[in-house]
Coordinates of C-alpha atoms and ligand atoms in Angstrom, one line a residue:
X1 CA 4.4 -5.8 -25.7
X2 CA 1.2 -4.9 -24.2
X3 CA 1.2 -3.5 -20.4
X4 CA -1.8 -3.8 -18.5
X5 CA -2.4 -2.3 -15.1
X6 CA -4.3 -4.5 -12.4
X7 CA -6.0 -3.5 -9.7
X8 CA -6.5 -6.4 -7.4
X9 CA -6.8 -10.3 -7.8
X10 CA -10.3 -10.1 -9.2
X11 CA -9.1 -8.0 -11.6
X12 CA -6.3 -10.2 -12.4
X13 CA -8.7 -12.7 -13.2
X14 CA -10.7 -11.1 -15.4
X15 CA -8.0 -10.2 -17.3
X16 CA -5.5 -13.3 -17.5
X17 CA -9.0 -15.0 -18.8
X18 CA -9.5 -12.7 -21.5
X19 CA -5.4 -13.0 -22.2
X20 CA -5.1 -17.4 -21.9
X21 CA -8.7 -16.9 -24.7
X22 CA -6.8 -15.1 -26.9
X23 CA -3.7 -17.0 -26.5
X24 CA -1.5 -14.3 -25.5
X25 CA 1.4 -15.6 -24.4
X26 CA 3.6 -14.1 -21.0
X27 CA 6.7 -12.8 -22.8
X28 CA 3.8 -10.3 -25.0
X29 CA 2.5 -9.2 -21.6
X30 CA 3.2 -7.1 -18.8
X31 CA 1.4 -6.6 -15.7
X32 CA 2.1 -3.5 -13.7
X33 CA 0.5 -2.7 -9.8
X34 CA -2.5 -0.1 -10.3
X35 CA -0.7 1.9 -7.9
X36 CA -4.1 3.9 -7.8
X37 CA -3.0 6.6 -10.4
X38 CA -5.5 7.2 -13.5
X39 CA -4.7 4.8 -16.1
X40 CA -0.6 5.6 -18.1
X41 CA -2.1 3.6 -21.0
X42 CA -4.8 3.5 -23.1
X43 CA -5.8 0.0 -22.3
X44 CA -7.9 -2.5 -25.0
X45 CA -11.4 -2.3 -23.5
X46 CA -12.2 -5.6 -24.1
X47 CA -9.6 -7.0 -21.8
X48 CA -12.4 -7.2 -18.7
X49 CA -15.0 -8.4 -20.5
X50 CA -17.5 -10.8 -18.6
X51 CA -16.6 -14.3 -19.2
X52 CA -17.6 -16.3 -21.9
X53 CA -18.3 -20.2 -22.9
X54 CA -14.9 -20.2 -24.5
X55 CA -13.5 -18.1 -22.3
X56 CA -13.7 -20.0 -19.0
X57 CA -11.7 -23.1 -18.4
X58 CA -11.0 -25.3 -15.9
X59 CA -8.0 -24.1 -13.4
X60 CA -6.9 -26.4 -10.7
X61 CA -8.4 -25.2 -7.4
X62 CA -5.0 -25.3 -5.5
X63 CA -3.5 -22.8 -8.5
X64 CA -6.6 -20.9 -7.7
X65 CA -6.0 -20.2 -4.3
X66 CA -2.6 -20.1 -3.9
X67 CA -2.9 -17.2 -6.6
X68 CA -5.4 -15.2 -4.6
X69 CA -2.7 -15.3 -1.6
X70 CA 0.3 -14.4 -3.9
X71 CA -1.7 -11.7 -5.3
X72 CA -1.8 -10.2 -1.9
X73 CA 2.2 -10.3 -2.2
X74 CA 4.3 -6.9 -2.2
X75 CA 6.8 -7.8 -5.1
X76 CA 6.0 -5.8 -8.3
X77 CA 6.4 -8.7 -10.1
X78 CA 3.6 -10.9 -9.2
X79 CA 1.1 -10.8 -11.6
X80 CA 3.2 -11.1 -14.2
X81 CA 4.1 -14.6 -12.7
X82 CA 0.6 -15.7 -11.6
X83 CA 0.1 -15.0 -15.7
X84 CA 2.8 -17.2 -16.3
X85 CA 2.4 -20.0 -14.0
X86 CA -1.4 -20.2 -15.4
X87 CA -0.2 -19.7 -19.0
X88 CA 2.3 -22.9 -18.0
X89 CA -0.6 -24.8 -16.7
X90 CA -3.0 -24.2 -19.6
X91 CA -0.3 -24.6 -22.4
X92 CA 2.7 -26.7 -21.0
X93 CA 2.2 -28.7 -18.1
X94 CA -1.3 -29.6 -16.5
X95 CA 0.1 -31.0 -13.4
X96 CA 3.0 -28.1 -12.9
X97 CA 2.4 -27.1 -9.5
X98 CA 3.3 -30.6 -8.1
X99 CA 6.8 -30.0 -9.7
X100 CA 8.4 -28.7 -7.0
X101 CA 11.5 -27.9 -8.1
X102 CA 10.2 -25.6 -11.1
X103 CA 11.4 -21.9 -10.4
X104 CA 8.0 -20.5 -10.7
X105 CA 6.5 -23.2 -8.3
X106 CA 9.1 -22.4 -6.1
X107 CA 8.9 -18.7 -6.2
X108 CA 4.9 -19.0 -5.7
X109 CA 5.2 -21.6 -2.9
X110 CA 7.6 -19.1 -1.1
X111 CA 6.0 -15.9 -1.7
X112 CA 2.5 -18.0 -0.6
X113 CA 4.0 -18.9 2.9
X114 CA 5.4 -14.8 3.2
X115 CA 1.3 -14.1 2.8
X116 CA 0.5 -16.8 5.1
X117 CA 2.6 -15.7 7.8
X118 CA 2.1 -12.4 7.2
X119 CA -1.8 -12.8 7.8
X120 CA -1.1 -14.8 11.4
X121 CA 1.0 -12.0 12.6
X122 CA -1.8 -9.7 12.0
X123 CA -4.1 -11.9 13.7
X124 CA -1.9 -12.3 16.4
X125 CA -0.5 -8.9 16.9
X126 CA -3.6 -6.4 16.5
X127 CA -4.1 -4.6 19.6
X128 CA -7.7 -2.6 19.6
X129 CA -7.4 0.6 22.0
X130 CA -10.6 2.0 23.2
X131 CA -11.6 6.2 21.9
X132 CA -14.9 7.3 22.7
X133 CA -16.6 9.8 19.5
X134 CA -19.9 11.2 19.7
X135 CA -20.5 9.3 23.0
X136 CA -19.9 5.6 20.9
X137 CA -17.2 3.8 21.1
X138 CA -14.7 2.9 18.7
X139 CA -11.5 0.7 18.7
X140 CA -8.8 1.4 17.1
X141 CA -5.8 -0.4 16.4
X142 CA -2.3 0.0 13.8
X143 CA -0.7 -2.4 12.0
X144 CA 1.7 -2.4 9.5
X145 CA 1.4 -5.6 7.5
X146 CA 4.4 -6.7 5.3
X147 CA 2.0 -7.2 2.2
X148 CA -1.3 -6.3 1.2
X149 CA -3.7 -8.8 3.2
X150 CA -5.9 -6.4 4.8
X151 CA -8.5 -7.5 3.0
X152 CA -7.6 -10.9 3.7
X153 CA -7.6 -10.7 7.0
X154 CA -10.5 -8.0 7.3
X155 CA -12.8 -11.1 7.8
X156 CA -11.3 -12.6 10.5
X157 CA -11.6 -10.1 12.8
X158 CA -15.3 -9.1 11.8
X159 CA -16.2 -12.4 13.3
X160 CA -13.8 -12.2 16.0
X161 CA -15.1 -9.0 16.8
X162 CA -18.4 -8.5 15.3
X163 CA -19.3 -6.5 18.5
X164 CA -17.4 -3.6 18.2
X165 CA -17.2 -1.0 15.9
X166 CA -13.3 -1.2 15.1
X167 CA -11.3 0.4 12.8
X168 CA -7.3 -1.2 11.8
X169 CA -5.6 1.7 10.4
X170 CA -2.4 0.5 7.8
X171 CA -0.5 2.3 5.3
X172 CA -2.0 0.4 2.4
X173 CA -5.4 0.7 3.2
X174 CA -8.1 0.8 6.3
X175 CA -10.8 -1.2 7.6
X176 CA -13.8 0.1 9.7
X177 CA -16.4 -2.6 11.1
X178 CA -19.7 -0.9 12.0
X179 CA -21.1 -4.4 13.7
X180 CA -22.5 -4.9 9.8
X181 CA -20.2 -4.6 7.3
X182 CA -16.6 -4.1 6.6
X183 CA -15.5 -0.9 4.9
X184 CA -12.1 0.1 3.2
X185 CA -10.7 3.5 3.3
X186 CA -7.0 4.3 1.5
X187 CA -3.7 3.7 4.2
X188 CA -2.4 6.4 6.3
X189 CA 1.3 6.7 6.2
X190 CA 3.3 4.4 7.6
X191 CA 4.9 4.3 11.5
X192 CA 5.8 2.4 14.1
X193 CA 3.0 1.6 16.2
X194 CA 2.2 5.3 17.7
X195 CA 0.9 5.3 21.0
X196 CA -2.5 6.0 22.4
X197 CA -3.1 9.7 22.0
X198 CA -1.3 9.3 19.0
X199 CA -3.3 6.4 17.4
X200 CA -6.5 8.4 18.8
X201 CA -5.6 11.3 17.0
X202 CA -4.3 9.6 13.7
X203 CA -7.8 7.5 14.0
X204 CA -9.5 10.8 14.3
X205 CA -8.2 12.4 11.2
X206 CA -9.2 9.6 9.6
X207 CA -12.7 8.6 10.7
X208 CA -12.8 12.5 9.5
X209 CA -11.5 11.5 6.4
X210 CA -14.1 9.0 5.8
X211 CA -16.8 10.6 7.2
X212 CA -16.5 14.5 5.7
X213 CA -15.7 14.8 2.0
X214 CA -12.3 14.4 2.6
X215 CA -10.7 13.1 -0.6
X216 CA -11.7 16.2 -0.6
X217 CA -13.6 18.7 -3.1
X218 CA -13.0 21.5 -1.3
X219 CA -14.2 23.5 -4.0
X220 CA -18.0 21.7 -3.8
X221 CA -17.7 22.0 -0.3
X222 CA -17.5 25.6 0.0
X223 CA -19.4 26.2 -2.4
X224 CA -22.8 24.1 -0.3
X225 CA -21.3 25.8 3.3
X226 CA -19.7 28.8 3.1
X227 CA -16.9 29.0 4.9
X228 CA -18.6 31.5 7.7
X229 CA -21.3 28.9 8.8
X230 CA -18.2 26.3 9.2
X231 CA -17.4 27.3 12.8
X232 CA -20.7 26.8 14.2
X233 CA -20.6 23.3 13.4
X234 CA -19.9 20.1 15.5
X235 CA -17.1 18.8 13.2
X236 CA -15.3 22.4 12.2
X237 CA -12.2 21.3 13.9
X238 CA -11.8 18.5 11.8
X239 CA -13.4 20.3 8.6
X240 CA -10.9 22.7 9.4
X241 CA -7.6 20.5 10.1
X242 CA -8.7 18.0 7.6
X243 CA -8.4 21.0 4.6
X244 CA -5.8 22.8 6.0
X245 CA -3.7 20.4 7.9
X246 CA -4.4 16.8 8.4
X247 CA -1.9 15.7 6.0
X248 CA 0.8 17.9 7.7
X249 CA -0.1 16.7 11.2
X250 CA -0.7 13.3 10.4
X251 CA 3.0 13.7 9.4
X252 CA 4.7 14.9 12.2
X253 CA 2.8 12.3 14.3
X254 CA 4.7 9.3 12.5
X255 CA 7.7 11.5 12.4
X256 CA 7.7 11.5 16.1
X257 CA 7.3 7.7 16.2
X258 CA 9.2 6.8 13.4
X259 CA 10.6 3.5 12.9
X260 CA 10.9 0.0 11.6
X261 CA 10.0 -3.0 14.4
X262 CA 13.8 -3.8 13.7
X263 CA 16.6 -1.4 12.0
X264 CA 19.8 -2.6 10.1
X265 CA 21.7 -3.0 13.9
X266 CA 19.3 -6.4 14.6
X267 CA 21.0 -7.9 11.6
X268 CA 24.6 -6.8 12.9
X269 CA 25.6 -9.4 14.8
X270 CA 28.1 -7.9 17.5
X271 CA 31.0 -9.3 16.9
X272 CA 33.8 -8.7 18.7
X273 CA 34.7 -5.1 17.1
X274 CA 38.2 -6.6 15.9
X275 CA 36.9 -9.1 14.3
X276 CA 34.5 -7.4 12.1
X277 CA 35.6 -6.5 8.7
X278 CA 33.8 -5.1 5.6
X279 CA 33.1 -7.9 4.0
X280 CA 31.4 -9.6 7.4
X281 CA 29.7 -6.5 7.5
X282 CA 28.9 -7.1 3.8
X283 CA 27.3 -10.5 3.9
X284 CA 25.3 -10.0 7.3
X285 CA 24.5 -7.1 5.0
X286 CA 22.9 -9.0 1.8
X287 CA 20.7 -11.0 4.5
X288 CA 19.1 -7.6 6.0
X289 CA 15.5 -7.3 5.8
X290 CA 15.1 -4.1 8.1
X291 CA 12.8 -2.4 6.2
X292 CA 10.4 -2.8 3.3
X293 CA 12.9 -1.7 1.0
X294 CA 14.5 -5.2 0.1
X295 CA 11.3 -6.7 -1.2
X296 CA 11.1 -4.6 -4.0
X297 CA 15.2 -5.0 -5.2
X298 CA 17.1 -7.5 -6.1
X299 CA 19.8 -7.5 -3.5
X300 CA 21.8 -5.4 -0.9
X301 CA 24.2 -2.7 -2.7
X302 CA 27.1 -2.8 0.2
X303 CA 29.9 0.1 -0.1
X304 CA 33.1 -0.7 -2.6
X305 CA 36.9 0.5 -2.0
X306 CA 39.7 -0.5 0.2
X307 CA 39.3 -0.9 4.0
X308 CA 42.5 1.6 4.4
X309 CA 40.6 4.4 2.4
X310 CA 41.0 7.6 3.7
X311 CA 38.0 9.3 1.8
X312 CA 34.7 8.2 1.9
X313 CA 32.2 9.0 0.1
X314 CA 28.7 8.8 0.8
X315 CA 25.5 8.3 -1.3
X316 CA 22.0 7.8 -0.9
X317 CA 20.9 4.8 -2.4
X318 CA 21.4 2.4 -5.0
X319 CA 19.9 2.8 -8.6
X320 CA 18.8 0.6 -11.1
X321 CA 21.7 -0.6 -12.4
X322 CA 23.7 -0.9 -9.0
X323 CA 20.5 -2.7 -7.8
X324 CA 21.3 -5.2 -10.5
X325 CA 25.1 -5.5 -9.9
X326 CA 25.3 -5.6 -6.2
X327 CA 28.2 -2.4 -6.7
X328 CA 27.5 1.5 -5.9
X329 CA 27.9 4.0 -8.3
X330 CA 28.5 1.6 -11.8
X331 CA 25.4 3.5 -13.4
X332 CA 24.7 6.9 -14.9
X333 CA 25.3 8.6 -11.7
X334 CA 28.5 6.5 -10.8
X335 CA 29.8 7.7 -14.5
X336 CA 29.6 11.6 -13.8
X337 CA 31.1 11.1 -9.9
X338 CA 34.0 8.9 -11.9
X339 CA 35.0 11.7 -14.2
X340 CA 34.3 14.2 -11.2
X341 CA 36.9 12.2 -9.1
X342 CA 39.1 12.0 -12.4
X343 CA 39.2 15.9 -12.7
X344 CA 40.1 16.4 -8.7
X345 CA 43.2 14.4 -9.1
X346 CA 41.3 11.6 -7.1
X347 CA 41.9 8.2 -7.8
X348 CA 38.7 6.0 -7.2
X349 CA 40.4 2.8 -6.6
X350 CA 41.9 4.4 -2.8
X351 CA 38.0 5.7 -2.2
X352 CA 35.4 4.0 0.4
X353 CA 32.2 4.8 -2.1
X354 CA 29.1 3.8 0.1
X355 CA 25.7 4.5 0.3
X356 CA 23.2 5.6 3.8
X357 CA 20.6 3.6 2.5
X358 CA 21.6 0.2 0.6
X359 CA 18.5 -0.9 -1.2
X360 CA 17.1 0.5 -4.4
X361 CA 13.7 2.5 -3.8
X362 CA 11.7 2.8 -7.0
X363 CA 8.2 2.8 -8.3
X364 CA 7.9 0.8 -11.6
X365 CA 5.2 2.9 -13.7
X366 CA 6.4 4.9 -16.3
X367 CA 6.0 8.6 -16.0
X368 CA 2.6 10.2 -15.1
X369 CA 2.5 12.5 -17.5
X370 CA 3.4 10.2 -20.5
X371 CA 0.4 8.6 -22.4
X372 CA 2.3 6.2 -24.5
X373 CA 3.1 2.6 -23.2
X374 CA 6.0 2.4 -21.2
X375 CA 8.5 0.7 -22.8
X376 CA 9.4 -2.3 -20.9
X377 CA 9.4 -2.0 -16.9
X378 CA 11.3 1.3 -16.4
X379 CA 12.3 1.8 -12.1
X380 CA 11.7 5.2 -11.5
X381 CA 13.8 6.2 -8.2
X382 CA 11.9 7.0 -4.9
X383 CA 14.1 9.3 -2.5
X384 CA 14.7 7.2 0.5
X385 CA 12.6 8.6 3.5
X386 CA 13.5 9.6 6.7
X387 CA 12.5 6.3 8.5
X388 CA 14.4 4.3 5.7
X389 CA 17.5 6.0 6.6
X390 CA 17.2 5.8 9.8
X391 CA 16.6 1.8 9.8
X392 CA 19.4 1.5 7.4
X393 CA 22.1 4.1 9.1
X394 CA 23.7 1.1 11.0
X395 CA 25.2 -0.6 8.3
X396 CA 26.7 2.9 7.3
X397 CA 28.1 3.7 11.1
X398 CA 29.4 -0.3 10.9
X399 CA 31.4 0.5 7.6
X400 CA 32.8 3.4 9.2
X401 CA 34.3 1.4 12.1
X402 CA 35.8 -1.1 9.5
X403 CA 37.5 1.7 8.2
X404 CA 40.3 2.8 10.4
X405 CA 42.0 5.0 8.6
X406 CA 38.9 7.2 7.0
X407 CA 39.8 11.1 8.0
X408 CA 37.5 12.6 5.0
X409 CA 34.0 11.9 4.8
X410 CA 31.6 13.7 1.7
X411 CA 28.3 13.5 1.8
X412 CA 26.7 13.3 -1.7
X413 CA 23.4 15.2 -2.0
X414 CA 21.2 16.1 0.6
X415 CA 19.6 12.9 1.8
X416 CA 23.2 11.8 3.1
X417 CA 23.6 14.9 4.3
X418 CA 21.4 15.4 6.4
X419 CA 21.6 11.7 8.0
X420 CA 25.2 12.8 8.4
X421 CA 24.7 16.6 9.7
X422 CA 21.0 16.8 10.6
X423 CA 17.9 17.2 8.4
X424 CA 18.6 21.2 9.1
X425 CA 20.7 21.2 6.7
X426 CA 21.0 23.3 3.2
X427 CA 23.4 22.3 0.4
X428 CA 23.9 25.7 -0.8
X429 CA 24.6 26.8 2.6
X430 CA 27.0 23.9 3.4
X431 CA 29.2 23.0 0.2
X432 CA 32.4 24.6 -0.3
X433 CA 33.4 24.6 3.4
X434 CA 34.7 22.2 5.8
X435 CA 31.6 20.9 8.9
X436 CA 32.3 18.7 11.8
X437 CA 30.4 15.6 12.4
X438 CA 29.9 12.7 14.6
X439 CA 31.9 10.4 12.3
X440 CA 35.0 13.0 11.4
X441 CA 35.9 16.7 11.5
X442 CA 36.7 16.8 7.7
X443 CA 32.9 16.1 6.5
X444 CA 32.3 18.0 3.3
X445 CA 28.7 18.0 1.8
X446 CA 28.6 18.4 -2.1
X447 CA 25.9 17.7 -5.2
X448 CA 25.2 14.4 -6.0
X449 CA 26.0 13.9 -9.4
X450 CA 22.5 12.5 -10.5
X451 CA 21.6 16.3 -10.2
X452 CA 24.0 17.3 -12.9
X453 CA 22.4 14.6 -14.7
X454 CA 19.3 16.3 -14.0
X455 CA 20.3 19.7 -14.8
X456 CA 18.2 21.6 -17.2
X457 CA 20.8 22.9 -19.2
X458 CA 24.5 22.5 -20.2
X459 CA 25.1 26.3 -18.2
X460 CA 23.8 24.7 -15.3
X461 CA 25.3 21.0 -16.0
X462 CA 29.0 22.5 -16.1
X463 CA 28.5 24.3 -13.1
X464 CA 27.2 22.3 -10.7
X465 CA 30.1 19.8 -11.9
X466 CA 33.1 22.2 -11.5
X467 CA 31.5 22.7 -7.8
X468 CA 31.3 18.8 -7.2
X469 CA 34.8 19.2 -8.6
X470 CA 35.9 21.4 -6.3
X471 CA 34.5 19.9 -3.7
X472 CA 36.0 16.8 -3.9
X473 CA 39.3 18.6 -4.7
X474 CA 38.7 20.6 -0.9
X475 CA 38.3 17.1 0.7
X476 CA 41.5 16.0 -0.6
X477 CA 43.7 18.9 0.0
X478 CA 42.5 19.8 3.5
X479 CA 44.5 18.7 6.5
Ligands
LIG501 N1 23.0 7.2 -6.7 C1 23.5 7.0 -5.4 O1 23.3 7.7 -4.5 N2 24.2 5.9 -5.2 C2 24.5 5.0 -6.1 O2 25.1 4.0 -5.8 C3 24.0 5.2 -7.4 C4 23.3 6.3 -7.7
LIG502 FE1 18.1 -3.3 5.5 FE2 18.9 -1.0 4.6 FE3 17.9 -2.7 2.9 FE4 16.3 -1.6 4.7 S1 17.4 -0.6 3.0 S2 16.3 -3.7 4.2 S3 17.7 -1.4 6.4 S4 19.8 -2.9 4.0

């Protein structure tokens, strides 16, 4: 299996070409996102080479450009099906694409008409705000785009526009116009549209960080300007936030204004509270599209146990394997809570097990520090942030409604936790003892069990387990 890392939808080009000449087929390939990280792999140098006579062939136009819009697409997976669509065409089926029933037409088709849409709500929705800098003026707008068209759209607005300078700050990447031509800049972190002084500031640190050495040798740049000289410049504020603090700030700024456009509650329809049960609660659930964090998994992980459960235990997110069964805790992680429940004289079967955030985070790269090829697509899990959680909460508040008779809630690990007690809160300060919350005066807080997986040794393994042990055997004795 050869993995290949592409950068963008040239890229891909360049590449499948060099694979459909040598007659690789898709089952010997794998394409993985360039997520901008040096190279995991050595790759085969020859894979980009220019095209030759033999190497370029005819592709139908309409493959062509629907591939350029898919390639714009957020899933992980969608090189490896532009590769295998174009594979299909060369070797298989000439006219494939007018089969419209053929998975792979249908999942291009779809994921074409996500782009599309995606791209007119960006047209439509990008609202310029006017900042003055150096006595020119700039406008300045956010938007978070559900997949990577910025450079699709980029165009559009240079013509729409073309007398402005303007700058569209997103996470995945930003455009300046300077009434000539379009430049790119990396994303800033994602937020909700922040308001003026806000999006002023958060455009400042980053006109800063395109205009100074940001990405930034600080080194070099101390070394040409020492450091004393700084403050009798123009730009040492920025100079000086930019090394010391931009990232921090730049922070706190979307932490104020955190949030999805919609959070889990838009997908709850309010039924009459009687009427709702868990598994309502569970299919609106599988349909919820909140956040970004469905287009990456396969499908909604919804809590498991009996709605008269008196315990309830709380996660933080799906992993691989319970993003492929639709259950919580079946994996690694569900194994060591299993025998942890086991040993407290728990039975799991009367437990409420549930997650605060019920899609599977993950980055699919292998580790950084490992040269080798991955083998296969391995999910590395992402901790959920804080505006995740939040736009996911609901569905956890709903379960808890469903479940009249819950009296015992424990919070595994720290990222339930803290949605459940605050984000002041420490573990080690916390476990062992009993803390009221908004959803029931017994809350307990204990490990989660994927850090006894984790642990470095078997000293550490067995302790951190006869805590989780006693934890759990606190939360069922206490009255
Ligand atoms: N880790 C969690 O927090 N929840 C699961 O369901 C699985 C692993
Ligand atoms: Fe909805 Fe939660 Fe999934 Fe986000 S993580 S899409 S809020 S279910």
């Amino acid at each position: 299996m050869q993995a290949i890392t592409i950068k963008d939808f040239e890229d891909w080009r360049a590449v499948a070409r060099v694979l459909i000449a040598n007659a690789t087929r898709p089952s010997e390939v794998q394409l993985f996102e360039d997520d901008g990280q040096q190279a995991l792999f050595a790759e085969d140098p020859t894979l980009r080479q220019a095209p030759t006579a033999q190497s370029s062939f005819g592709v139908p136009s309409r493959f062509l450009s629907l591939a350029e819009s898919v390639g714009c697409h957020r899933a992980a997976g969608r090189w490896d099906l532009l590769f295998r669509i174009l594979w299909r065409i060369k070797n298989e089926k000439k006219n494939l694409l007018e089969i419209e029933t053929d998975d792979d037409v249908l999942q291009l088709t779809k994921m074409e008409k996500q782009v599309r849409r995606d791209a007119h709500k960006m047209k439509a929705f990008v609202r310029f705000r006017k900042v003055v800098q150096d006595g020119q003026e700039f406008f300045v707008a956010w938007h978070q785009p559900d997949h990577r068209i910025v450079r699709r759209v980029a165009p559009f607005f240079s013509r729409r526009f073309s007398g402005m300078n303007w700058t569209i700050l997103t996470p995945d990447e930003c455009v300046s116009w300077n009434q000539e031509s379009l430049e790119y800049g990396s994303g800033v972190s994602r937020s909700q549209t922040p308001q003026s002084d806000e999006l002023e500031e958060l455009w400042r640190t980053y006109y800063a960080s395109i205009f100074n050495p940001a990405r930034v040798k600080i080194k070099m740049m101390k070394s040409e300007m020492p450091v004393r000289y700084w403050k009798n410049l123009p730009e040492t504020d920025l100079i000086a936030d930019l090394l010391a603090e931009a990232p921090r700030r730049v922070e706190e700024m979307i932490e104020q204004h955190e949030g999805f456009d919609k959070t889990a509650d838009d997908f709850i329809k309010r039924f009459p509270n009687q009427l709702m049960t868990l598994s309502a609660l569970k299919q609106m659930a599988a349909g919820c599209t909140a956040c970004h964090l469905h287009c990456n998994a396969t499908q909604t992980v919804f809590g498991a146990g009996p709605a008269n459960a008196r315990i309830v235990l709380l996660g933080e997110q799906p992993g691989d394997q319970e993003d492929l069964t639709g259950d919580p805790f079946v994996g690694p992680a569900g194994e060591v809570l299993e025998e942890a429940i086991g040993s407290a004289g728990l039975d799991r079967r009367e437990l409420y097990v549930t997650n605060i955030v019920k899609h599977f985070k993950h980055t699919q790269i292998s580790s950084p520090e490992s040269s080798r090829p991955p083998r296969g697509k391995k999910r590395l899990h992402q901790k959920p942030n804080a505006r995740e959680v939040r736009a996911c909460r609901p569905w956890f508040d709903a379960e808890w409604s469903c479940l009249k008779e819950a009296e015992k809630l424990v919070c595994l690990g720290a990222t339930s936790a803290k949605a459940v007690l605050g984000p002041g809160i420490k573990l080690t300060d916390q476990r062992g003892r009993v803390c009221g919350s908004d959803y029931c005066q017994q809350t307990f807080v204990t490990w989660h069990p994927s850090v006894i997986l984790r642990a470095s040794n078997a000293a550490a393994r067995e302790s951190k387990m006869r805590e989780l042990i006693e934890d759990l055997v606190l939360a069922k004795d206490s009255v």
